[in-house]
Amino acid sequence: MKIKKMAIDWLDSRLGVSELLHQQLGGYKLPRNINTWYALGAVIMALFGLQFLTGILLLIYYVPDTEKAFASVTMIMNEVPFGWLFRYLHVVCSNLIIVALLLHMMSVMFMGSYKRPRELTWISGFTLLNMGLVFCLTGYLLPWSQLSFWATTVATDAAGAVPVVGEYLVSFLRGGPSVGAATLGRFFALHVLVLPLALMGLVGFHLFCVRRNGISQAPFGKHYRPVEPSDTFTHEEHHDGIPFYPNYTSKELGVIFFALAILVLITFYAPWLFIPLDALVPADPFVTPDHIKPEWYFLWAYQTLKIFPSEFLGLAVQGAAMTFLALLPFVDRGPERRPGKRPLFLTCYLLGILLFVGISLWGHYS
Amino acid sequence: MSQATGKGKERRTFLGVLLGGFSVALGAALGWPVFKFLAPRAGADEAQQVKIPRDQVAIGGAHFFNFQGRPAVILQPEAGNFVALSAVCTHLGCIVKWENDKGEFLCPCHGGQFSASGQVLGGPPPKPLDTYPVAVVDQDIMVG
Amino acid sequence: MNRLFLGWMILVLLLWCGPALAQDTVCVQCHGGLDGRLGAPVGQWEKSIHAANGISCHDCHGGDPSDFAMAMSPERGFIGVPGYEEVPAFCGRCHLGVREDYEKSAHGEALANGGPNCVICHGNHEVVKASIDLINEQDCTRCHDYERAAEVKGVIAETEAKLQSLDLSVASLHRVGIDVERLSGELFSTRNQFRRLFHTVNVEKLQQQRSAFDSDLAEIGAQVGEIENQLSQRKLIGGIIVVLLVLAGCVALLIRQTYHSEEEAGE
Ligand code: HEM
Ligand code: FES
């Protein structure tokens, strides 16, 4: 105890650590009516942390070579002690991260937290969601199974619908006319180095935005007071709010434990949910398996490409939808955040979710 | 008020200890697999015995091979007589070189010299090279 | 031994890549459009285990599957339809072991006198995965009484059932990511040997040699059992960890609750 105090005092007298800690933890006040949804950001960070750990472990035995990748994954699953555990955790966690990202996005959307002055928080967040998806796409190829190979072939092929440069774009993504060793090389580099670095940087920016603006009040209940829009920078203060630490971190910790419980449950009891049969067969560039389907989070895109008469139209619609979402804070500019007072938004929100689920299901069963 | 806080504090300390306990258990449940995952395993390249075709070892020559995960060398000083030695210098672990003309080993790192039977002839090495048992079986030599 | 290994490797590979291998050959294109005797085999074959494993017309009948004009030229190895007594040799080009034992059996020895060839029991173009149900009163009594056939069936029934259930177990291990290459290889070769022995239709021989197969299968079964054990152990431990995580989550929320009541009190 005494040593700890001495160490803190030593640091403190030089860097003012305790002031900093107080500012960021106990003195950092959150709105009184903060709810469970606000814990999702922390859940995502915890899951990404675990993902980094399991990823580094897999990297120790994985071989990024078209001849050896599948065998190395088989070896991890069957010979390396607990290799199956880390592989399954990595696979299942990637799916849970997408779920958590979607929930986080839907909750901040529902509560109108993306509105001024939090546009940058939203845009960085939306970029992070897309990075999460690219993470999954690039990781999917690495085991070099039939599923990896053909899912990547189909996914990269979609870029061919872009006018004029489409064909070049496809071969640029693949590093050649078709998926092969060159594709594995670039996807591997993206997956284990580029994306993690970029993600960490962008998460830093996202958190900076969140911290700088202050956490928004939840727009519910009789205590909610709309914030007057201002032309100058203001940090949303919550003088009578609750301390971030330990009052809210205890809640975040609880929610993280529950998320981990779900992760472990699926990892031990139903990992095959995310490992279709085609993932158990090594890639064969000459044999396309029947009924190849993308992962659940890409089904909407897959199905839109099929619905429209031309691939280009489908791709354009997808692009428009994503751009619309990315720029939402600039489209929906009214200051009102209470869902009850935003009937038009609420209708679009619910219809949007239904459309997403509907198209995904359609894609799944078609 | 102060009493209530006191009670609340006690309760919180208890819960805190409980949570700490769970966290330690869970940490161990993650830490153990990580340790096992990283711990070296007795792999296929560490077979107890190594078989070397006889014709790979010239009379008066040396053949380097892997024995139980470490570099080793086998010599045939005279026809039908084989000697297997560790090729790891006993000084600081460099791999010794066979000098065909001298019939000796020279360590390239600090000039350690060993005889064809592994004895130190000069230089810093503190002890002779390890020797391994050898048996000739038909056209093969079994080491180990 | 090595030959055998290679053999089943190829077979397993074929099993995996099967569906797409049986491509649209000129045989299928032409005969698919024909009526009656010349067209029927295409539809029958499509439902067969041969089709499912990528074995197409030319693999048995020879000829050139990529050249319309020369498809049925003897120069390109076209064989056409084998005569009744040629069938065992025809099928036996791939099913070597079975052919050997069949030829020495009562069935095989009677071939010249109208004894059954392969297709009498297995059918030809619509051949499906062989099963013990091929031995049944209706079919066997086409030539002789059922008594002896029933006896043979009785002798192999248990081993066949074991083969079937091991097949299923191995498939479900594969489904959860276990590397079953070696196990399914052993199973495959044991089944082949056993099926081959069966074709002697010799009750005494079957009875004598059955126990060797049974012990092979028991061995494989033990390995499967061990893996299954491991898997259920994993589940047990996983379950404990889930419970721990849920408890930890609850405790954290209880801690949150203590702060929450302070917040309320302080209001
Ligand atoms: C790697 C991905 C992400 C991480 C680690 C992350 C992390 C966080 C954290 C820790 C917070 C603070 C509290 C809270 O959870 O509400 C937050 C807030 C926020 N996030 Fe994210 N987020 C991610 C992705 C996203 C996405 C995909 C979006 C939306 C497209 C988004 C939009 C927002 C917004 C608008 C806030 C402000 C909430 C408020 O102040 O009320 N974030 N994020
Ligand atoms: S390591 Fe060989 S002489 Fe120093």
Tab-separated table of C-alpha atoms in Angstrom, chain A residues 25-341:
chain	number	residue	atom	x	y	z
A	25	LEU	CA	-12.574	8.913	-14.371
A	26	GLY	CA	-14.265	10.180	-11.231
A	27	GLY	CA	-14.565	13.761	-12.389
A	28	TYR	CA	-15.810	12.780	-15.829
A	29	LYS	CA	-19.547	13.123	-15.371
A	30	LEU	CA	-22.098	11.230	-17.408
A	31	PRO	CA	-25.735	12.159	-17.750
A	32	ARG	CA	-27.884	10.842	-14.942
A	33	ASN	CA	-30.288	9.048	-17.279
A	34	ILE	CA	-27.563	7.149	-19.120
A	35	ASN	CA	-28.750	3.641	-20.038
A	36	THR	CA	-27.420	0.210	-20.901
A	37	TRP	CA	-27.115	0.966	-24.605
A	38	TYR	CA	-24.257	3.325	-23.835
A	39	ALA	CA	-22.222	0.344	-22.704
A	40	LEU	CA	-22.065	-1.084	-26.213
A	41	GLY	CA	-19.022	0.950	-27.194
A	42	ALA	CA	-17.115	-0.617	-24.304
A	43	VAL	CA	-18.376	-4.073	-25.292
A	44	ILE	CA	-17.055	-3.568	-28.816
A	45	MET	CA	-13.684	-2.516	-27.464
A	46	ALA	CA	-13.508	-5.559	-25.185
A	47	LEU	CA	-14.423	-7.880	-28.049
A	48	PHE	CA	-11.844	-6.270	-30.324
A	49	GLY	CA	-9.263	-6.661	-27.563
A	50	LEU	CA	-10.012	-10.359	-27.345
A	51	GLN	CA	-9.980	-10.571	-31.127
A	52	PHE	CA	-6.473	-9.099	-31.199
A	53	LEU	CA	-5.312	-11.642	-28.627
A	54	THR	CA	-6.758	-14.686	-30.396
A	55	GLY	CA	-5.602	-13.303	-33.743
A	56	ILE	CA	-2.016	-12.981	-32.567
A	57	LEU	CA	-2.156	-16.533	-31.228
A	58	LEU	CA	-3.501	-17.899	-34.525
A	59	LEU	CA	-0.812	-15.994	-36.381
A	60	ILE	CA	1.820	-18.047	-34.590
A	61	TYR	CA	0.816	-21.235	-36.422
A	62	TYR	CA	-1.055	-19.966	-39.480
A	63	VAL	CA	0.847	-20.036	-42.784
A	64	PRO	CA	-0.311	-17.524	-45.434
A	65	ASP	CA	0.448	-19.722	-48.427
A	66	THR	CA	-2.170	-21.158	-50.754
A	67	GLU	CA	-0.570	-24.588	-50.501
A	68	LYS	CA	-0.298	-24.586	-46.727
A	69	ALA	CA	-2.975	-22.311	-45.309
A	70	PHE	CA	-5.733	-24.901	-45.074
A	71	ALA	CA	-3.432	-27.511	-43.592
A	72	SER	CA	-2.106	-25.046	-41.059
A	73	VAL	CA	-5.632	-24.206	-39.931
A	74	THR	CA	-6.459	-27.911	-39.715
A	75	MET	CA	-3.365	-28.348	-37.603
A	76	ILE	CA	-4.361	-25.472	-35.323
A	77	MET	CA	-7.773	-27.068	-34.900
A	78	ASN	CA	-6.528	-30.598	-34.263
A	79	GLU	CA	-2.968	-30.668	-33.031
A	80	VAL	CA	-2.036	-27.458	-31.258
A	81	PRO	CA	-3.312	-27.582	-27.662
A	82	PHE	CA	-6.403	-25.365	-27.386
A	83	GLY	CA	-5.941	-24.271	-30.983
A	84	TRP	CA	-9.592	-25.113	-31.616
A	85	LEU	CA	-10.535	-22.787	-28.764
A	86	PHE	CA	-8.696	-19.780	-30.107
A	87	ARG	CA	-9.815	-20.395	-33.682
A	88	TYR	CA	-13.446	-20.749	-32.681
A	89	LEU	CA	-13.237	-17.730	-30.365
A	90	HIS	CA	-11.818	-15.721	-33.254
A	91	VAL	CA	-14.532	-16.834	-35.664
A	92	VAL	CA	-17.441	-16.432	-33.262
A	93	CYS	CA	-16.161	-13.149	-31.853
A	94	SER	CA	-15.905	-11.649	-35.338
A	95	ASN	CA	-19.603	-12.292	-35.797
A	96	LEU	CA	-20.488	-10.931	-32.367
A	97	ILE	CA	-18.506	-7.782	-33.107
A	98	ILE	CA	-20.646	-7.170	-36.170
A	99	VAL	CA	-23.771	-7.716	-34.072
A	100	ALA	CA	-22.477	-5.313	-31.422
A	101	LEU	CA	-21.493	-2.727	-34.047
A	102	LEU	CA	-24.954	-2.863	-35.603
A	103	LEU	CA	-26.638	-2.570	-32.189
A	104	HIS	CA	-24.381	0.367	-31.250
A	105	MET	CA	-25.195	2.097	-34.505
A	106	MET	CA	-28.911	1.448	-34.153
A	107	SER	CA	-28.969	2.721	-30.580
A	108	VAL	CA	-27.124	5.989	-31.258
A	109	MET	CA	-29.357	6.399	-34.271
A	110	PHE	CA	-32.535	5.821	-32.306
A	111	MET	CA	-31.452	8.330	-29.672
A	112	GLY	CA	-30.448	10.891	-32.286
A	113	SER	CA	-26.940	11.082	-30.792
A	114	TYR	CA	-25.434	11.594	-34.225
A	115	LYS	CA	-26.856	15.091	-34.429
A	116	ARG	CA	-24.858	18.236	-34.192
A	117	PRO	CA	-22.266	18.575	-32.658
A	118	ARG	CA	-21.563	14.811	-32.938
A	119	GLU	CA	-21.374	14.456	-36.722
A	120	LEU	CA	-17.708	13.492	-36.616
A	121	THR	CA	-18.375	10.876	-33.964
A	122	TRP	CA	-20.975	9.371	-36.268
A	123	ILE	CA	-18.845	9.466	-39.393
A	124	SER	CA	-15.840	7.943	-37.660
A	125	GLY	CA	-18.158	5.322	-36.168
A	126	PHE	CA	-19.702	4.484	-39.510
A	127	THR	CA	-16.239	4.128	-40.992
A	128	LEU	CA	-15.380	1.784	-38.132
A	129	LEU	CA	-18.413	-0.353	-38.957
A	130	ASN	CA	-17.209	-0.655	-42.523
A	131	MET	CA	-13.744	-1.483	-41.321
A	132	GLY	CA	-15.260	-4.212	-39.197
A	133	LEU	CA	-16.897	-5.628	-42.311
A	134	VAL	CA	-13.663	-5.468	-44.302
A	135	PHE	CA	-11.926	-7.178	-41.394
A	136	CYS	CA	-14.385	-10.041	-41.742
A	137	LEU	CA	-14.113	-10.167	-45.515
A	138	THR	CA	-10.332	-10.326	-45.504
A	139	GLY	CA	-10.210	-12.788	-42.622
A	140	TYR	CA	-12.658	-15.052	-44.396
A	141	LEU	CA	-10.177	-15.781	-47.171
A	142	LEU	CA	-7.290	-16.770	-44.949
A	143	PRO	CA	-8.205	-20.440	-44.195
A	144	TRP	CA	-8.212	-21.009	-47.959
A	145	SER	CA	-11.226	-23.288	-47.873
A	146	GLN	CA	-13.786	-23.710	-50.618
A	147	LEU	CA	-15.934	-21.199	-48.774
A	148	SER	CA	-13.065	-18.717	-48.448
A	149	PHE	CA	-12.160	-18.996	-52.059
A	150	TRP	CA	-15.593	-18.725	-53.588
A	151	ALA	CA	-16.995	-16.171	-51.183
A	152	THR	CA	-14.038	-13.951	-52.023
A	153	THR	CA	-14.443	-14.616	-55.723
A	154	VAL	CA	-18.102	-13.594	-55.608
A	155	ALA	CA	-17.495	-10.600	-53.353
A	156	THR	CA	-14.665	-9.162	-55.421
A	157	ASP	CA	-16.554	-9.909	-58.606
A	158	ALA	CA	-19.286	-7.488	-57.545
A	159	ALA	CA	-16.859	-4.624	-58.062
A	160	GLY	CA	-16.953	-5.481	-61.762
A	161	ALA	CA	-20.325	-3.732	-62.030
A	162	VAL	CA	-18.685	-0.358	-61.559
A	163	PRO	CA	-18.776	1.339	-64.974
A	164	VAL	CA	-15.588	1.813	-67.001
A	165	VAL	CA	-13.009	0.778	-64.404
A	166	GLY	CA	-14.944	-2.214	-63.050
A	167	GLU	CA	-12.854	-4.904	-64.625
A	168	TYR	CA	-9.636	-3.279	-63.590
A	169	LEU	CA	-10.986	-2.776	-60.096
A	170	VAL	CA	-11.729	-6.483	-59.751
A	171	SER	CA	-8.258	-7.509	-60.771
A	172	PHE	CA	-6.778	-4.804	-58.569
A	173	LEU	CA	-8.646	-6.152	-55.554
A	174	ARG	CA	-7.518	-9.670	-56.384
A	175	GLY	CA	-4.024	-8.804	-57.479
A	176	GLY	CA	-4.670	-10.779	-60.668
A	177	PRO	CA	-7.446	-11.914	-62.975
A	178	SER	CA	-8.773	-14.403	-60.436
A	179	VAL	CA	-8.472	-15.108	-56.737
A	180	GLY	CA	-5.122	-16.743	-56.004
A	181	ALA	CA	-1.846	-16.439	-54.165
A	182	ALA	CA	-1.683	-12.697	-54.864
A	183	THR	CA	-5.104	-12.214	-53.279
A	184	LEU	CA	-4.108	-14.171	-50.206
A	185	GLY	CA	-1.005	-12.020	-49.831
A	186	ARG	CA	-2.812	-8.710	-49.905
A	187	PHE	CA	-5.764	-9.842	-47.826
A	188	PHE	CA	-3.383	-11.228	-45.242
A	189	ALA	CA	-1.455	-7.968	-45.002
A	190	LEU	CA	-4.703	-6.040	-44.702
A	191	HIS	CA	-6.148	-8.352	-42.114
A	192	VAL	CA	-3.225	-8.656	-39.730
A	193	LEU	CA	-1.502	-5.320	-40.087
A	194	VAL	CA	-3.182	-2.531	-42.003
A	195	LEU	CA	-6.681	-2.881	-40.604
A	196	PRO	CA	-5.668	-3.349	-36.966
A	197	LEU	CA	-3.462	-0.243	-37.073
A	198	ALA	CA	-6.072	1.805	-38.877
A	199	LEU	CA	-8.771	0.574	-36.537
A	200	MET	CA	-6.826	1.507	-33.439
A	201	GLY	CA	-6.172	4.968	-34.812
A	202	LEU	CA	-9.758	5.532	-35.770
A	203	VAL	CA	-11.116	4.193	-32.481
A	204	GLY	CA	-8.827	6.700	-30.805
A	205	PHE	CA	-10.338	9.482	-32.868
A	206	HIS	CA	-13.860	8.216	-32.197
A	207	LEU	CA	-13.259	8.206	-28.445
A	208	PHE	CA	-11.648	11.617	-28.645
A	209	CYS	CA	-14.807	12.929	-30.298
A	210	VAL	CA	-16.997	11.271	-27.699
A	211	ARG	CA	-14.945	12.632	-24.812
A	212	ARG	CA	-14.619	16.105	-26.285
A	213	ASN	CA	-18.341	16.501	-26.850
A	214	GLY	CA	-19.357	14.816	-23.622
A	215	ILE	CA	-21.774	11.919	-23.537
A	216	SER	CA	-25.219	12.940	-24.698
A	217	GLN	CA	-28.207	12.655	-22.412
A	218	ALA	CA	-30.526	9.834	-23.273
A	219	PRO	CA	-33.489	11.628	-24.895
A	220	PHE	CA	-36.051	9.974	-22.647
A	221	GLY	CA	-37.885	10.735	-19.430
A	222	LYS	CA	-38.998	13.868	-17.689
A	223	HIS	CA	-35.489	14.941	-16.767
A	224	TYR	CA	-34.338	15.247	-20.356
A	225	ARG	CA	-33.448	18.838	-21.197
A	226	PRO	CA	-32.759	19.577	-24.866
A	227	VAL	CA	-29.407	21.260	-25.380
A	228	GLU	CA	-29.523	24.617	-27.117
A	229	PRO	CA	-27.620	24.389	-30.408
A	230	SER	CA	-24.577	26.584	-30.320
A	231	ASP	CA	-22.266	28.035	-32.938
A	232	THR	CA	-19.203	27.728	-30.747
A	233	PHE	CA	-17.621	24.633	-29.290
A	234	THR	CA	-19.279	23.459	-26.117
A	235	HIS	CA	-18.670	20.374	-24.058
A	236	GLU	CA	-21.981	18.950	-22.852
A	237	GLU	CA	-21.539	19.241	-19.080
A	238	HIS	CA	-23.496	17.186	-16.611
A	239	HIS	CA	-22.818	18.916	-13.306
A	240	ASP	CA	-25.248	16.769	-11.384
A	241	GLY	CA	-24.280	13.707	-13.428
A	242	ILE	CA	-22.796	10.449	-12.267
A	243	PRO	CA	-19.045	9.758	-12.237
A	244	PHE	CA	-17.817	7.633	-15.140
A	245	TYR	CA	-15.651	5.677	-12.704
A	246	PRO	CA	-16.710	3.698	-10.749
A	247	ASN	CA	-20.423	4.317	-11.153
A	248	TYR	CA	-20.768	3.614	-14.860
A	249	THR	CA	-17.708	1.434	-15.468
A	250	SER	CA	-19.247	-1.145	-13.121
A	251	LYS	CA	-22.217	-1.288	-15.449
A	252	GLU	CA	-19.979	-1.564	-18.523
A	253	LEU	CA	-18.059	-4.357	-16.880
A	254	GLY	CA	-21.294	-6.228	-16.185
A	255	VAL	CA	-22.474	-5.896	-19.768
A	256	ILE	CA	-19.066	-6.988	-21.062
A	257	PHE	CA	-19.263	-10.124	-18.920
A	258	PHE	CA	-22.672	-10.950	-20.397
A	259	ALA	CA	-21.392	-10.414	-23.920
A	260	LEU	CA	-18.469	-12.724	-23.162
A	261	ALA	CA	-20.890	-15.298	-21.773
A	262	ILE	CA	-22.736	-15.313	-25.095
A	263	LEU	CA	-19.414	-15.576	-26.920
A	264	VAL	CA	-18.243	-18.550	-24.865
A	265	LEU	CA	-21.634	-20.222	-25.077
A	266	ILE	CA	-21.600	-20.173	-28.879
A	267	THR	CA	-17.899	-21.027	-29.006
A	268	PHE	CA	-18.380	-24.203	-27.004
A	269	TYR	CA	-21.842	-25.302	-28.048
A	270	ALA	CA	-22.508	-24.105	-31.585
A	271	PRO	CA	-19.385	-22.848	-33.355
A	272	TRP	CA	-20.596	-24.563	-36.524
A	273	LEU	CA	-23.229	-21.848	-36.773
A	274	PHE	CA	-20.493	-19.799	-38.398
A	275	ILE	CA	-18.578	-22.626	-40.079
A	276	PRO	CA	-20.572	-24.031	-43.019
A	277	LEU	CA	-19.607	-27.353	-44.566
A	278	ASP	CA	-17.763	-25.690	-47.446
A	279	ALA	CA	-15.375	-24.197	-44.894
A	280	LEU	CA	-14.167	-27.723	-44.122
A	281	VAL	CA	-12.988	-28.446	-47.655
A	282	PRO	CA	-9.741	-27.024	-49.036
A	283	ALA	CA	-10.089	-24.471	-51.821
A	284	ASP	CA	-10.322	-25.815	-55.359
A	285	PRO	CA	-10.192	-23.098	-58.025
A	286	PHE	CA	-11.725	-25.462	-60.579
A	287	VAL	CA	-14.815	-26.548	-58.687
A	288	THR	CA	-17.476	-24.120	-57.531
A	289	PRO	CA	-19.572	-25.622	-54.731
A	290	ASP	CA	-23.362	-25.502	-55.033
A	291	HIS	CA	-25.307	-22.796	-53.235
A	292	ILE	CA	-22.454	-20.600	-52.137
A	293	LYS	CA	-23.793	-17.878	-49.818
A	294	PRO	CA	-22.038	-14.977	-48.120
A	295	GLU	CA	-21.983	-14.492	-44.358
A	296	TRP	CA	-25.210	-13.240	-42.793
A	297	TYR	CA	-24.009	-9.635	-42.603
A	298	PHE	CA	-23.416	-9.519	-46.352
A	299	LEU	CA	-26.664	-11.214	-47.342
A	300	TRP	CA	-28.416	-7.874	-47.828
A	301	ALA	CA	-25.770	-6.800	-50.339
A	302	TYR	CA	-25.813	-10.165	-52.076
A	303	GLN	CA	-29.574	-10.086	-52.438
A	304	THR	CA	-29.753	-6.469	-53.675
A	305	LEU	CA	-27.323	-7.393	-56.414
A	306	LYS	CA	-29.700	-10.172	-57.431
A	307	ILE	CA	-32.937	-8.178	-57.228
A	308	PHE	CA	-31.987	-5.457	-59.642
A	309	PRO	CA	-32.036	-6.133	-63.347
A	310	SER	CA	-28.451	-4.972	-63.749
A	311	GLU	CA	-25.574	-5.450	-61.361
A	312	PHE	CA	-24.682	-1.820	-61.790
A	313	LEU	CA	-28.085	-0.700	-60.545
A	314	GLY	CA	-27.805	-2.985	-57.533
A	315	LEU	CA	-24.370	-1.693	-56.710
A	316	ALA	CA	-25.518	1.897	-57.167
A	317	VAL	CA	-28.418	1.363	-54.769
A	318	GLN	CA	-26.069	-0.149	-52.210
A	319	GLY	CA	-23.671	2.742	-52.594
A	320	ALA	CA	-26.486	5.247	-52.245
A	321	ALA	CA	-27.785	3.568	-49.081
A	322	MET	CA	-24.339	3.500	-47.506
A	323	THR	CA	-23.644	7.112	-48.454
A	324	PHE	CA	-26.988	8.139	-47.054
A	325	LEU	CA	-26.182	6.448	-43.738
A	326	ALA	CA	-22.706	7.933	-43.641
A	327	LEU	CA	-24.066	11.438	-44.172
A	328	LEU	CA	-27.146	11.019	-41.996
A	329	PRO	CA	-26.227	13.868	-39.572
A	330	PHE	CA	-26.063	16.256	-42.516
A	331	VAL	CA	-29.366	15.107	-43.959
A	332	ASP	CA	-31.333	14.955	-40.731
A	333	ARG	CA	-30.459	18.349	-39.267
A	334	GLY	CA	-33.307	19.215	-36.909
A	335	PRO	CA	-32.139	19.478	-33.292
A	336	GLU	CA	-34.942	17.303	-31.858
A	337	ARG	CA	-33.660	14.003	-30.442
A	338	ARG	CA	-36.707	12.550	-28.670
A	339	PRO	CA	-37.937	9.633	-30.823
A	340	GLY	CA	-41.564	10.370	-29.925
A	341	LYS	CA	-41.300	13.782	-31.497
